[in-house]
Amino acid sequence: MEASRPLDALNNARNKRVIVELKNGSQILGLLRAFDIHINVVLDEAEERKEGQLLRKLGTAFLRGDTIILISPAQ
Amino acid sequence: MEASRPLDALNNARNKRVIVELKNGSQILGLLRAFDIHINVVLDEAEERKEGQLLRKLGTAFLRGDTIILISPAQ
Amino acid sequence: MEASRPLDALNNARNKRVIVELKNGSQILGLLRAFDIHINVVLDEAEERKEGQLLRKLGTAFLRGDTIILISPAQ
Amino acid sequence: MEASRPLDALNNARNKRVIVELKNGSQILGLLRAFDIHINVVLDEAEERKEGQLLRKLGTAFLRGDTIILISPAQ
Amino acid sequence: MEASRPLDALNNARNKRVIVELKNGSQILGLLRAFDIHINVVLDEAEERKEGQLLRKLGTAFLRGDTIILISPAQ
Amino acid sequence: MEASRPLDALNNARNKRVIVELKNGSQILGLLRAFDIHINVVLDEAEERKEGQLLRKLGTAFLRGDTIILISPAQ
Amino acid sequence: MEASRPLDALNNARNKRVIVELKNGSQILGLLRAFDIHINVVLDEAEERKEGQLLRKLGTAFLRGDTIILISPAQ
């Protein structure tokens, strides 16, 4: 995804699977459905993982922007 | 809940049971009654859980937005 | 207390006994006398508790909003 | 001190002895001389205490609002 | 990169390899594709390293500005 | 220094020796030369102390406001 | 450097060697090339030190303002 502004990169990832890393060390994977300028994001089919292992399935998840470290395409 | 903006997802969850995860590690479950752009939320029939076990019943609870990590439908 | 906006819930709790949980782990109980959009609150007849035990009586207490995790009716 | 807005309560405490609790766990006692909307406060005859014991006398002290947990009349 | 304003320096580093240090202690290397005034940044060909060792490849990564300590050209 | 607004107290301390306590536990002493509404301050003849002992001389020091707990006249 | 406003002191230090202390405990030395009102700064010929010892050379470094404790002329 090529981008001149950071939010363009998030827009390119919309409806694709992403990994979201949180400040508390957990990773949430899911389909990126929505985001805003605070980097609040909504994932569908979300699940939490730790060191590659599934911890739990969340379904839809609203993540508050200020808890997020990075967002990257899931591989 | 389909959404193009993150707060739409919260709106879709209004009056449904949600789980709210807080930065201090606790989980609050309850009916989502209200929220605002700071992600301050109000839950009814709220209860606090830790590792699946009920810690205490809170009734109505106002949660300050900046303590929230994620909000997800309760399963 | 029914509410469409979070601050309505606080308004419904005015002059009633509430429990305020702080980020440092302490709980302050008292009569909710005032609050503002930062969730700064003022309690009367306030007392601090830890694990159900009275730690000290505070009388009136001004609590800065950004130290607050949740506010709930005292039971 | 009766109050409909939180800052009214601080205004009622002006020129009276208050205890200010800080996020780092220390307590500053003194005469409340000034405050602003950020809850920056100025105390006169200020002294720092820990567990009821005097640690040191500060004279006048400017306390930055975002380090403050609560302000309460000294008893 | 000579600069009179800090963001000019980031602009000079666009499309070059940079190292981004995060508050949680990890280092992300990649091509700087985008940034904004919050210092949100997007890297391509991003990889995470710890003490010089490759931890994982991220591809594109959106990094939230408030988790960043410093950005410097990769050497 | 008498003051009705907190920044008046800092203004009264201008060009006098003050002690600045930081959130990381260190104390910086020096002549208060400048401050702004963020409580960013500049000290001259600044030195860092820990438990009354001189750690190092800094000369002029710019201190970012959000790292400051309190500012008080040096005694 | 004499100053009535804190940023004047930074302006006086432009193109001079400064030491920047960060909240994570590290020290970055370098030539101060740019800064803004958030205290984002850019250093050239930057190097990181710990307890007087060179850890690594960074070349140009952009430092995010909210990670900075103090900025002082290097001695």
Coordinates of C-alpha atoms in Angstrom, one line a residue:
Chain A
M1 CA 0.0 0.0 0.0
E2 CA 1.6 3.3 -1.2
A3 CA 0.7 6.4 0.8
S4 CA 1.7 10.0 1.2
R5 CA -0.3 10.4 4.4
P6 CA -0.4 7.8 7.1
L7 CA -4.2 7.4 7.1
D8 CA -4.0 6.6 3.4
A9 CA -2.2 3.4 4.4
L10 CA -5.0 2.5 6.8
N11 CA -7.5 3.2 4.1
N12 CA -5.7 0.8 1.7
A13 CA -5.9 -1.9 4.4
R14 CA -9.7 -1.5 4.8
N15 CA -11.5 -4.9 4.6
K16 CA -8.2 -6.7 4.7
R17 CA -6.8 -8.7 7.6
V18 CA -4.5 -6.7 9.8
I19 CA -2.6 -7.3 13.0
V20 CA -2.9 -4.6 15.7
E21 CA -0.3 -4.5 18.4
L22 CA -1.4 -3.0 21.7
K23 CA 0.6 -1.2 24.4
N24 CA -0.3 -4.0 26.9
G25 CA 1.6 -6.5 24.7
S26 CA -1.4 -8.3 23.1
Q27 CA -2.0 -8.7 19.4
I28 CA -5.5 -8.5 17.9
L29 CA -6.0 -9.9 14.4
G30 CA -9.0 -9.2 12.3
L31 CA -10.6 -7.5 9.2
L32 CA -10.1 -3.7 9.4
R33 CA -13.6 -2.3 9.0
A34 CA -13.3 1.3 10.3
F35 CA -10.8 3.8 11.7
D36 CA -10.7 7.5 12.5
I37 CA -8.1 10.3 13.1
H38 CA -7.6 9.1 16.7
I39 CA -6.7 5.7 15.3
N40 CA -9.7 4.2 17.0
V41 CA -10.3 1.1 14.9
V42 CA -13.0 -1.5 14.4
L43 CA -12.1 -5.1 13.5
D44 CA -14.4 -7.9 12.4
E45 CA -13.6 -11.6 13.0
A46 CA -11.2 -10.4 15.6
E47 CA -9.1 -12.7 17.7
E48 CA -6.4 -12.1 20.3
R49 CA -3.1 -13.9 20.0
K50 CA 0.0 -14.1 22.2
E51 CA 3.2 -15.5 20.7
G52 CA 1.4 -17.0 17.7
Q53 CA -1.2 -18.8 19.8
L54 CA -4.9 -18.0 19.7
L55 CA -6.1 -16.7 23.1
R56 CA -9.7 -16.0 22.3
K57 CA -12.1 -15.0 19.6
L58 CA -13.7 -11.6 19.9
G59 CA -16.0 -11.2 16.9
T60 CA -16.2 -7.5 16.4
A61 CA -13.9 -5.4 18.4
F62 CA -13.6 -1.6 18.9
L63 CA -10.0 -0.7 19.9
R64 CA -9.3 2.7 21.4
G65 CA -6.6 4.5 19.4
D66 CA -4.4 5.4 22.3
T67 CA -3.7 1.8 23.2
I68 CA -2.4 1.0 19.7
I69 CA 1.3 0.7 18.9
L70 CA 1.2 -0.5 15.3
I71 CA -1.1 -1.8 12.6
S72 CA 0.2 -4.0 9.8
P73 CA -1.2 -6.4 7.2
A74 CA -1.6 -9.9 8.6
Q75 CA 0.6 -12.4 6.8
Chain B
M1 CA -22.1 -4.8 13.1
E2 CA -20.9 -3.2 9.8
A3 CA -19.4 0.3 10.1
S4 CA -17.5 2.8 8.2
R5 CA -16.6 4.9 11.2
P6 CA -15.6 3.4 14.6
L7 CA -18.4 5.1 16.6
D8 CA -20.9 3.5 14.2
A9 CA -19.9 0.1 15.6
L10 CA -20.5 1.3 19.1
N11 CA -23.8 2.7 18.1
N12 CA -24.8 -0.8 16.7
A13 CA -23.9 -2.3 20.1
R14 CA -26.2 0.1 22.0
N15 CA -28.5 -1.8 24.4
K16 CA -26.6 -5.0 23.8
R17 CA -24.2 -6.8 26.2
V18 CA -20.6 -5.9 25.7
I19 CA -17.3 -6.6 27.3
V20 CA -15.1 -3.7 28.1
E21 CA -11.4 -4.3 28.8
L22 CA -9.6 -1.8 30.9
K23 CA -5.9 -0.8 31.0
N24 CA -5.7 -2.1 34.6
G25 CA -6.5 -5.6 33.3
S26 CA -10.0 -5.9 34.5
Q27 CA -13.1 -6.7 32.4
I28 CA -16.4 -5.0 32.8
L29 CA -19.5 -6.7 31.2
G30 CA -22.9 -5.0 30.8
L31 CA -25.5 -3.4 28.6
L32 CA -24.0 -0.5 26.6
R33 CA -26.3 2.4 27.3
A34 CA -24.3 5.4 26.3
F35 CA -20.9 6.6 24.9
D36 CA -19.4 9.8 23.6
I37 CA -16.4 10.8 21.4
H38 CA -14.0 10.3 24.3
I39 CA -15.2 6.7 24.5
N40 CA -16.6 7.4 28.0
V41 CA -19.2 4.7 28.3
V42 CA -22.1 3.9 30.6
L43 CA -23.1 0.2 31.2
D44 CA -26.2 -1.1 33.0
E45 CA -26.2 -4.4 34.8
A46 CA -22.5 -4.1 34.9
E47 CA -20.2 -6.7 36.6
E48 CA -16.5 -7.0 36.9
R49 CA -14.8 -10.3 35.9
K50 CA -11.3 -11.6 36.0
E51 CA -10.4 -14.8 34.1
G52 CA -14.0 -15.6 33.6
Q53 CA -15.0 -15.3 37.3
L54 CA -17.4 -12.8 38.7
L55 CA -15.6 -10.4 41.0
R56 CA -18.5 -8.1 41.8
K57 CA -21.7 -6.6 40.5
L58 CA -21.7 -2.8 39.8
G59 CA -25.2 -2.0 38.6
T60 CA -24.7 1.1 36.5
A61 CA -21.1 2.0 35.8
F62 CA -19.6 5.1 34.1
L63 CA -16.2 4.2 32.6
R64 CA -13.8 7.0 31.7
G65 CA -12.8 6.6 28.0
D66 CA -9.0 6.8 28.6
T67 CA -9.0 3.7 30.7
I68 CA -10.5 1.5 28.0
I69 CA -8.5 -0.8 25.7
L70 CA -11.4 -2.5 23.7
I71 CA -15.1 -2.9 23.6
S72 CA -16.5 -6.1 22.0
P73 CA -19.9 -7.9 22.0
A74 CA -20.2 -10.3 25.0
Q75 CA -20.5 -13.9 23.9
Chain C
M1 CA -30.3 5.6 35.7
E2 CA -31.2 5.6 31.9
A3 CA -29.0 7.8 29.7
S4 CA -28.3 8.5 26.1
R5 CA -25.1 10.4 26.8
P6 CA -22.6 9.3 29.5
L7 CA -22.7 12.6 31.4
D8 CA -26.5 12.1 31.8
A9 CA -25.7 9.1 33.9
L10 CA -23.5 11.2 36.2
N11 CA -26.2 13.8 36.4
N12 CA -28.7 11.1 37.5
A13 CA -26.3 10.2 40.3
R14 CA -25.9 13.7 41.7
N15 CA -26.5 13.9 45.4
K16 CA -26.4 10.1 45.7
R17 CA -23.7 7.9 47.1
V18 CA -21.2 6.7 44.5
I19 CA -18.0 4.7 44.5
V20 CA -15.2 6.2 42.4
E21 CA -12.3 3.9 41.5
L22 CA -8.9 5.5 40.8
K23 CA -6.0 4.4 38.7
N24 CA -3.8 4.0 41.7
G25 CA -6.2 1.2 43.0
S26 CA -8.0 3.1 45.7
Q27 CA -11.7 3.5 46.0
I28 CA -13.4 6.8 47.2
L29 CA -17.0 6.7 48.3
G30 CA -19.2 9.7 48.9
L31 CA -22.1 11.9 47.8
L32 CA -21.6 13.1 44.2
R33 CA -22.0 16.9 44.4
A34 CA -20.4 18.1 41.1
F35 CA -18.7 17.0 38.0
D36 CA -17.6 18.5 34.7
I37 CA -16.7 17.3 31.1
H38 CA -13.2 16.3 32.2
I39 CA -14.9 14.1 34.8
N40 CA -13.3 16.1 37.6
V41 CA -15.7 15.3 40.5
V42 CA -16.5 16.6 43.9
L43 CA -17.7 14.2 46.6
D44 CA -19.0 15.1 50.1
E45 CA -18.7 12.8 53.1
A46 CA -16.0 11.1 51.2
E47 CA -14.0 8.2 52.6
E48 CA -11.3 6.0 51.1
R49 CA -11.6 2.3 51.2
K50 CA -9.4 -0.6 50.3
E51 CA -10.9 -4.2 50.0
G52 CA -14.0 -3.1 51.8
Q53 CA -12.2 -1.5 54.8
L54 CA -12.3 2.1 55.7
L55 CA -8.8 3.7 55.3
R56 CA -9.7 7.3 56.2
K57 CA -12.4 9.9 56.1
L58 CA -11.8 12.8 53.7
G59 CA -14.9 15.0 54.1
T60 CA -15.1 16.9 50.9
A61 CA -12.8 15.7 48.1
F62 CA -12.0 17.1 44.7
L63 CA -10.9 14.2 42.4
R64 CA -9.1 15.1 39.2
G65 CA -10.8 13.4 36.2
D66 CA -7.8 11.8 34.6
T67 CA -7.2 9.7 37.7
I68 CA -10.6 8.1 37.6
I69 CA -11.4 4.6 36.1
L70 CA -15.1 4.3 36.9
I71 CA -18.0 5.8 38.9
S72 CA -20.8 3.6 40.0
P73 CA -23.7 3.9 42.6
A74 CA -22.6 2.7 46.0
Q75 CA -24.5 -0.3 47.1
Chain D
M1 CA -18.2 23.4 50.7
E2 CA -21.3 23.0 48.5
A3 CA -20.8 23.2 44.8
S4 CA -22.5 22.6 41.5
R5 CA -19.2 22.7 39.5
P6 CA -16.0 21.1 40.7
L7 CA -14.0 24.3 40.6
D8 CA -16.5 25.9 42.9
A9 CA -15.4 23.5 45.5
L10 CA -11.8 24.5 45.0
N11 CA -12.8 28.2 45.2
N12 CA -14.5 27.5 48.6
A13 CA -11.3 26.1 49.8
R14 CA -9.2 29.1 48.9
N15 CA -7.0 30.3 51.8
K16 CA -7.8 27.2 53.8
R17 CA -5.6 24.3 54.6
V18 CA -5.9 21.5 52.1
I19 CA -4.2 18.2 51.5
V20 CA -3.1 17.4 48.0
E21 CA -2.4 13.9 47.0
L22 CA 0.0 13.3 44.1
K23 CA 0.3 10.4 41.7
N24 CA 3.8 9.6 43.0
G25 CA 2.2 8.8 46.4
S26 CA 3.3 11.9 48.3
Q27 CA 1.0 14.3 50.2
I28 CA 1.5 18.1 50.2
L29 CA -0.4 20.1 52.9
G30 CA -0.7 23.9 52.8
L31 CA -2.9 26.9 52.3
L32 CA -4.6 26.9 48.9
R33 CA -3.8 30.2 47.4
A34 CA -4.5 29.7 43.6
F35 CA -5.7 27.2 41.1
D36 CA -6.6 27.2 37.4
I37 CA -8.7 25.0 35.0
H38 CA -5.7 22.6 34.6
I39 CA -5.8 22.1 38.4
N40 CA -2.4 23.6 38.7
V41 CA -2.4 24.8 42.3
V42 CA -0.3 27.1 44.5
L43 CA 0.0 26.3 48.2
D44 CA 1.6 28.5 50.9
E45 CA 3.2 27.1 54.1
A46 CA 3.4 23.9 52.2
E47 CA 4.9 20.8 53.7
E48 CA 5.3 17.2 52.4
R49 CA 4.2 14.3 54.5
K50 CA 4.3 10.6 54.2
E51 CA 2.2 8.3 56.4
G52 CA 1.5 11.3 58.7
Q53 CA 5.1 12.2 59.2
L54 CA 6.6 15.5 58.1
L55 CA 9.2 14.9 55.3
R56 CA 10.1 18.6 54.6
K57 CA 8.9 22.1 54.6
L58 CA 8.5 23.7 51.1
G59 CA 7.2 27.2 51.8
T60 CA 5.3 28.2 48.6
A61 CA 4.8 25.4 46.2
F62 CA 3.5 25.3 42.6
L63 CA 2.0 21.9 41.8
R64 CA 1.4 20.9 38.2
G65 CA -2.2 19.8 37.7
D66 CA -1.6 16.6 35.9
T67 CA 0.3 15.2 38.9
I68 CA -2.6 15.6 41.3
I69 CA -5.1 12.8 42.3
L70 CA -7.2 14.7 44.9
I71 CA -7.5 17.8 46.9
S72 CA -9.4 17.8 50.2
P73 CA -9.6 20.0 53.3
A74 CA -6.9 19.2 55.8
Q75 CA -8.3 17.9 59.1
Chain E
M1 CA 19.3 16.4 6.2
E2 CA 19.4 20.1 7.1
A3 CA 16.2 21.5 8.6
S4 CA 14.8 24.5 10.4
R5 CA 11.6 22.7 11.5
P6 CA 11.6 19.2 12.8
L7 CA 9.1 17.9 10.2
D8 CA 11.5 19.1 7.4
A9 CA 13.9 16.5 8.7
L10 CA 11.3 13.8 8.4
N11 CA 10.5 15.0 4.9
N12 CA 14.1 14.7 3.9
A13 CA 14.1 11.1 5.1
R14 CA 11.0 10.2 3.0
N15 CA 11.6 7.0 0.9
K16 CA 14.8 6.3 2.7
R17 CA 15.5 3.6 5.3
V18 CA 15.0 4.8 8.8
I19 CA 15.1 3.2 12.3
V20 CA 12.1 4.0 14.5
E21 CA 12.5 3.5 18.3
L22 CA 9.4 2.8 20.3
K23 CA 8.6 3.4 23.9
N24 CA 8.2 -0.3 24.5
G25 CA 11.9 -0.8 23.6
S26 CA 11.5 -2.3 20.1
Q27 CA 13.1 -1.0 16.9
I28 CA 11.3 -0.9 13.6
L29 CA 13.4 -0.5 10.4
G30 CA 11.9 0.3 7.1
L31 CA 11.4 2.8 4.2
L32 CA 9.7 6.0 5.5
R33 CA 6.6 6.4 3.2
A34 CA 4.4 8.8 5.1
F35 CA 4.1 10.8 8.4
D36 CA 1.8 13.5 9.8
I37 CA 2.0 16.2 12.5
H38 CA 1.2 13.6 15.2
I39 CA 4.3 11.7 14.0
N40 CA 2.1 8.8 13.0
V41 CA 4.4 7.1 10.4
V42 CA 4.1 4.5 7.7
L43 CA 7.0 2.3 6.8
D44 CA 7.4 -0.2 3.9
E45 CA 9.6 -3.3 4.0
A46 CA 9.4 -2.9 7.8
E47 CA 11.0 -5.3 10.2
E48 CA 11.3 -5.4 13.9
R49 CA 14.7 -5.8 15.5
K50 CA 16.0 -6.3 19.0
E51 CA 19.7 -5.8 19.8
G52 CA 20.6 -6.0 16.2
Q53 CA 18.7 -9.3 15.5
L54 CA 15.8 -9.6 13.2
L55 CA 12.6 -10.5 15.2
R56 CA 10.1 -10.5 12.3
K57 CA 9.2 -9.0 9.0
L58 CA 6.1 -6.7 9.0
G59 CA 5.8 -5.5 5.4
T60 CA 3.9 -2.2 5.6
A61 CA 3.5 -0.9 9.1
F62 CA 1.5 2.0 10.5
L63 CA 3.1 3.3 13.7
R64 CA 1.1 5.5 16.0
G65 CA 3.0 8.7 16.8
D66 CA 2.7 8.6 20.6
T67 CA 4.6 5.3 20.8
I68 CA 7.6 6.8 19.1
I69 CA 10.8 8.0 20.8
L70 CA 13.0 8.8 17.9
I71 CA 13.4 8.4 14.1
S72 CA 16.9 8.3 12.6
P73 CA 18.4 7.2 9.2
A74 CA 19.3 3.5 9.2
Q75 CA 23.0 3.0 8.8
Chain F
M1 CA 4.7 35.1 46.9
E2 CA 0.9 35.9 47.0
A3 CA -1.0 34.9 43.9
S4 CA -4.6 34.6 42.7
R5 CA -3.5 32.6 39.6
P6 CA -0.9 29.8 39.7
L7 CA 1.3 31.4 37.0
D8 CA 1.5 34.6 39.1
A9 CA 3.4 32.6 41.7
L10 CA 5.9 31.4 39.1
N11 CA 6.2 35.0 37.9
N12 CA 7.1 36.1 41.4
A13 CA 9.8 33.5 41.5
R14 CA 11.4 34.7 38.3
N15 CA 15.2 35.2 38.7
K16 CA 15.1 33.5 42.1
R17 CA 16.5 30.1 43.0
V18 CA 13.9 27.4 42.8
I19 CA 13.8 23.7 43.2
V20 CA 12.0 21.7 40.4
E21 CA 10.9 18.2 41.2
L22 CA 10.5 15.8 38.2
K23 CA 8.4 12.8 37.7
N24 CA 11.5 10.6 37.4
G25 CA 12.4 11.5 41.0
S26 CA 15.3 13.9 40.3
Q27 CA 15.5 17.5 41.6
I28 CA 16.8 20.3 39.5
L29 CA 17.9 23.6 41.3
G30 CA 18.5 26.8 39.5
L31 CA 17.5 30.4 38.8
L32 CA 14.1 30.5 37.2
R33 CA 14.5 32.5 34.0
A34 CA 11.4 31.6 31.9
F35 CA 8.2 29.6 31.9
D36 CA 5.1 29.3 29.7
I37 CA 1.6 28.0 30.1
H38 CA 2.7 24.4 29.6
I39 CA 5.0 24.9 32.6
N40 CA 8.0 24.4 30.3
V41 CA 10.7 26.2 32.3
V42 CA 14.3 27.4 31.8
L43 CA 16.7 27.5 34.7
D44 CA 20.2 29.0 34.8
E45 CA 23.0 27.8 37.0
A46 CA 21.1 24.6 37.1
E47 CA 22.3 21.5 39.0
E48 CA 20.7 18.1 39.6
R49 CA 20.5 16.8 43.1
K50 CA 19.4 13.5 44.7
E51 CA 18.8 13.3 48.4
G52 CA 20.6 16.6 49.0
Q53 CA 23.8 15.6 47.1
L54 CA 25.0 17.3 43.9
L55 CA 24.8 14.9 41.0
R56 CA 26.0 17.2 38.2
K57 CA 26.0 20.8 37.0
L58 CA 23.9 21.6 34.0
G59 CA 24.3 25.3 33.4
T60 CA 21.2 26.3 31.5
A61 CA 18.5 23.7 31.4
F62 CA 15.2 23.6 29.5
L63 CA 12.7 21.4 31.3
R64 CA 9.6 20.1 29.5
G65 CA 6.5 21.0 31.5
D66 CA 4.9 17.6 31.5
T67 CA 7.8 16.1 33.4
I68 CA 7.4 18.5 36.3
I69 CA 5.7 17.7 39.6
L70 CA 6.3 20.9 41.6
I71 CA 8.3 24.1 41.7
S72 CA 9.2 25.7 45.0
P73 CA 11.6 28.4 46.2
A74 CA 15.0 26.9 47.0
Q75 CA 15.8 27.2 50.7
Chain G
M1 CA 21.4 32.0 27.0
E2 CA 19.1 34.6 28.5
A3 CA 15.4 34.2 27.8
S4 CA 12.0 35.5 28.8
R5 CA 10.2 32.6 27.1
P6 CA 11.4 29.0 27.3
L7 CA 11.6 28.5 23.5
D8 CA 13.9 31.5 23.3
A9 CA 16.4 29.5 25.3
L10 CA 16.1 26.7 22.7
N11 CA 16.5 29.2 19.9
N12 CA 19.8 30.4 21.5
A13 CA 21.0 26.8 21.6
R14 CA 20.4 26.3 17.9
N15 CA 23.5 24.8 16.0
K16 CA 25.2 24.2 19.3
R17 CA 25.8 20.9 21.0
V18 CA 23.1 20.0 23.5
I19 CA 22.3 17.0 25.7
V20 CA 18.8 15.8 25.6
E21 CA 17.5 13.5 28.4
L22 CA 14.7 11.2 27.6
K23 CA 12.0 9.6 29.9
N24 CA 13.5 6.2 29.2
G25 CA 16.7 7.2 30.9
S26 CA 18.9 7.6 27.8
Q27 CA 20.9 10.7 26.8
I28 CA 21.2 11.9 23.2
L29 CA 24.0 14.4 22.4
G30 CA 24.1 16.4 19.2
L31 CA 23.9 19.7 17.4
L32 CA 20.4 21.2 17.9
R33 CA 19.1 21.9 14.3
A34 CA 15.4 22.3 14.8
F35 CA 12.6 22.3 17.3
D36 CA 8.9 23.2 17.5
I37 CA 6.3 24.1 20.1
H38 CA 5.8 20.4 20.9
I39 CA 9.5 20.3 21.7
N40 CA 10.0 17.8 18.9
V41 CA 13.7 18.3 18.1
V42 CA 16.2 17.4 15.4
L43 CA 19.8 16.8 16.3
D44 CA 22.7 16.3 13.9
E45 CA 25.9 14.3 14.7
A46 CA 23.7 12.7 17.4
E47 CA 25.0 9.9 19.6
E48 CA 23.4 8.1 22.5
R49 CA 25.3 7.8 25.8
K50 CA 24.6 6.1 29.1
E51 CA 26.6 7.0 32.2
G52 CA 29.1 8.9 30.1
Q53 CA 29.8 6.0 27.7
L54 CA 29.0 6.1 24.0
L55 CA 26.4 3.6 23.1
R56 CA 25.9 4.3 19.4
K57 CA 26.1 7.0 16.8
L58 CA 22.8 8.0 15.2
G59 CA 23.7 10.7 12.7
T60 CA 20.6 12.8 12.4
A61 CA 17.9 12.1 14.9
F62 CA 14.3 13.3 15.2
L63 CA 13.2 13.1 18.8
R64 CA 9.5 13.3 19.7
G65 CA 8.8 16.0 22.2
D66 CA 6.8 14.0 24.7
T67 CA 9.7 11.7 25.4
I68 CA 12.0 14.6 26.5
I69 CA 12.7 15.5 30.1
L70 CA 15.3 18.3 29.6
I71 CA 17.6 19.9 27.1
S72 CA 20.9 21.5 28.2
P73 CA 24.1 22.7 26.5
A74 CA 26.6 19.9 26.3
Q75 CA 29.7 20.6 28.4

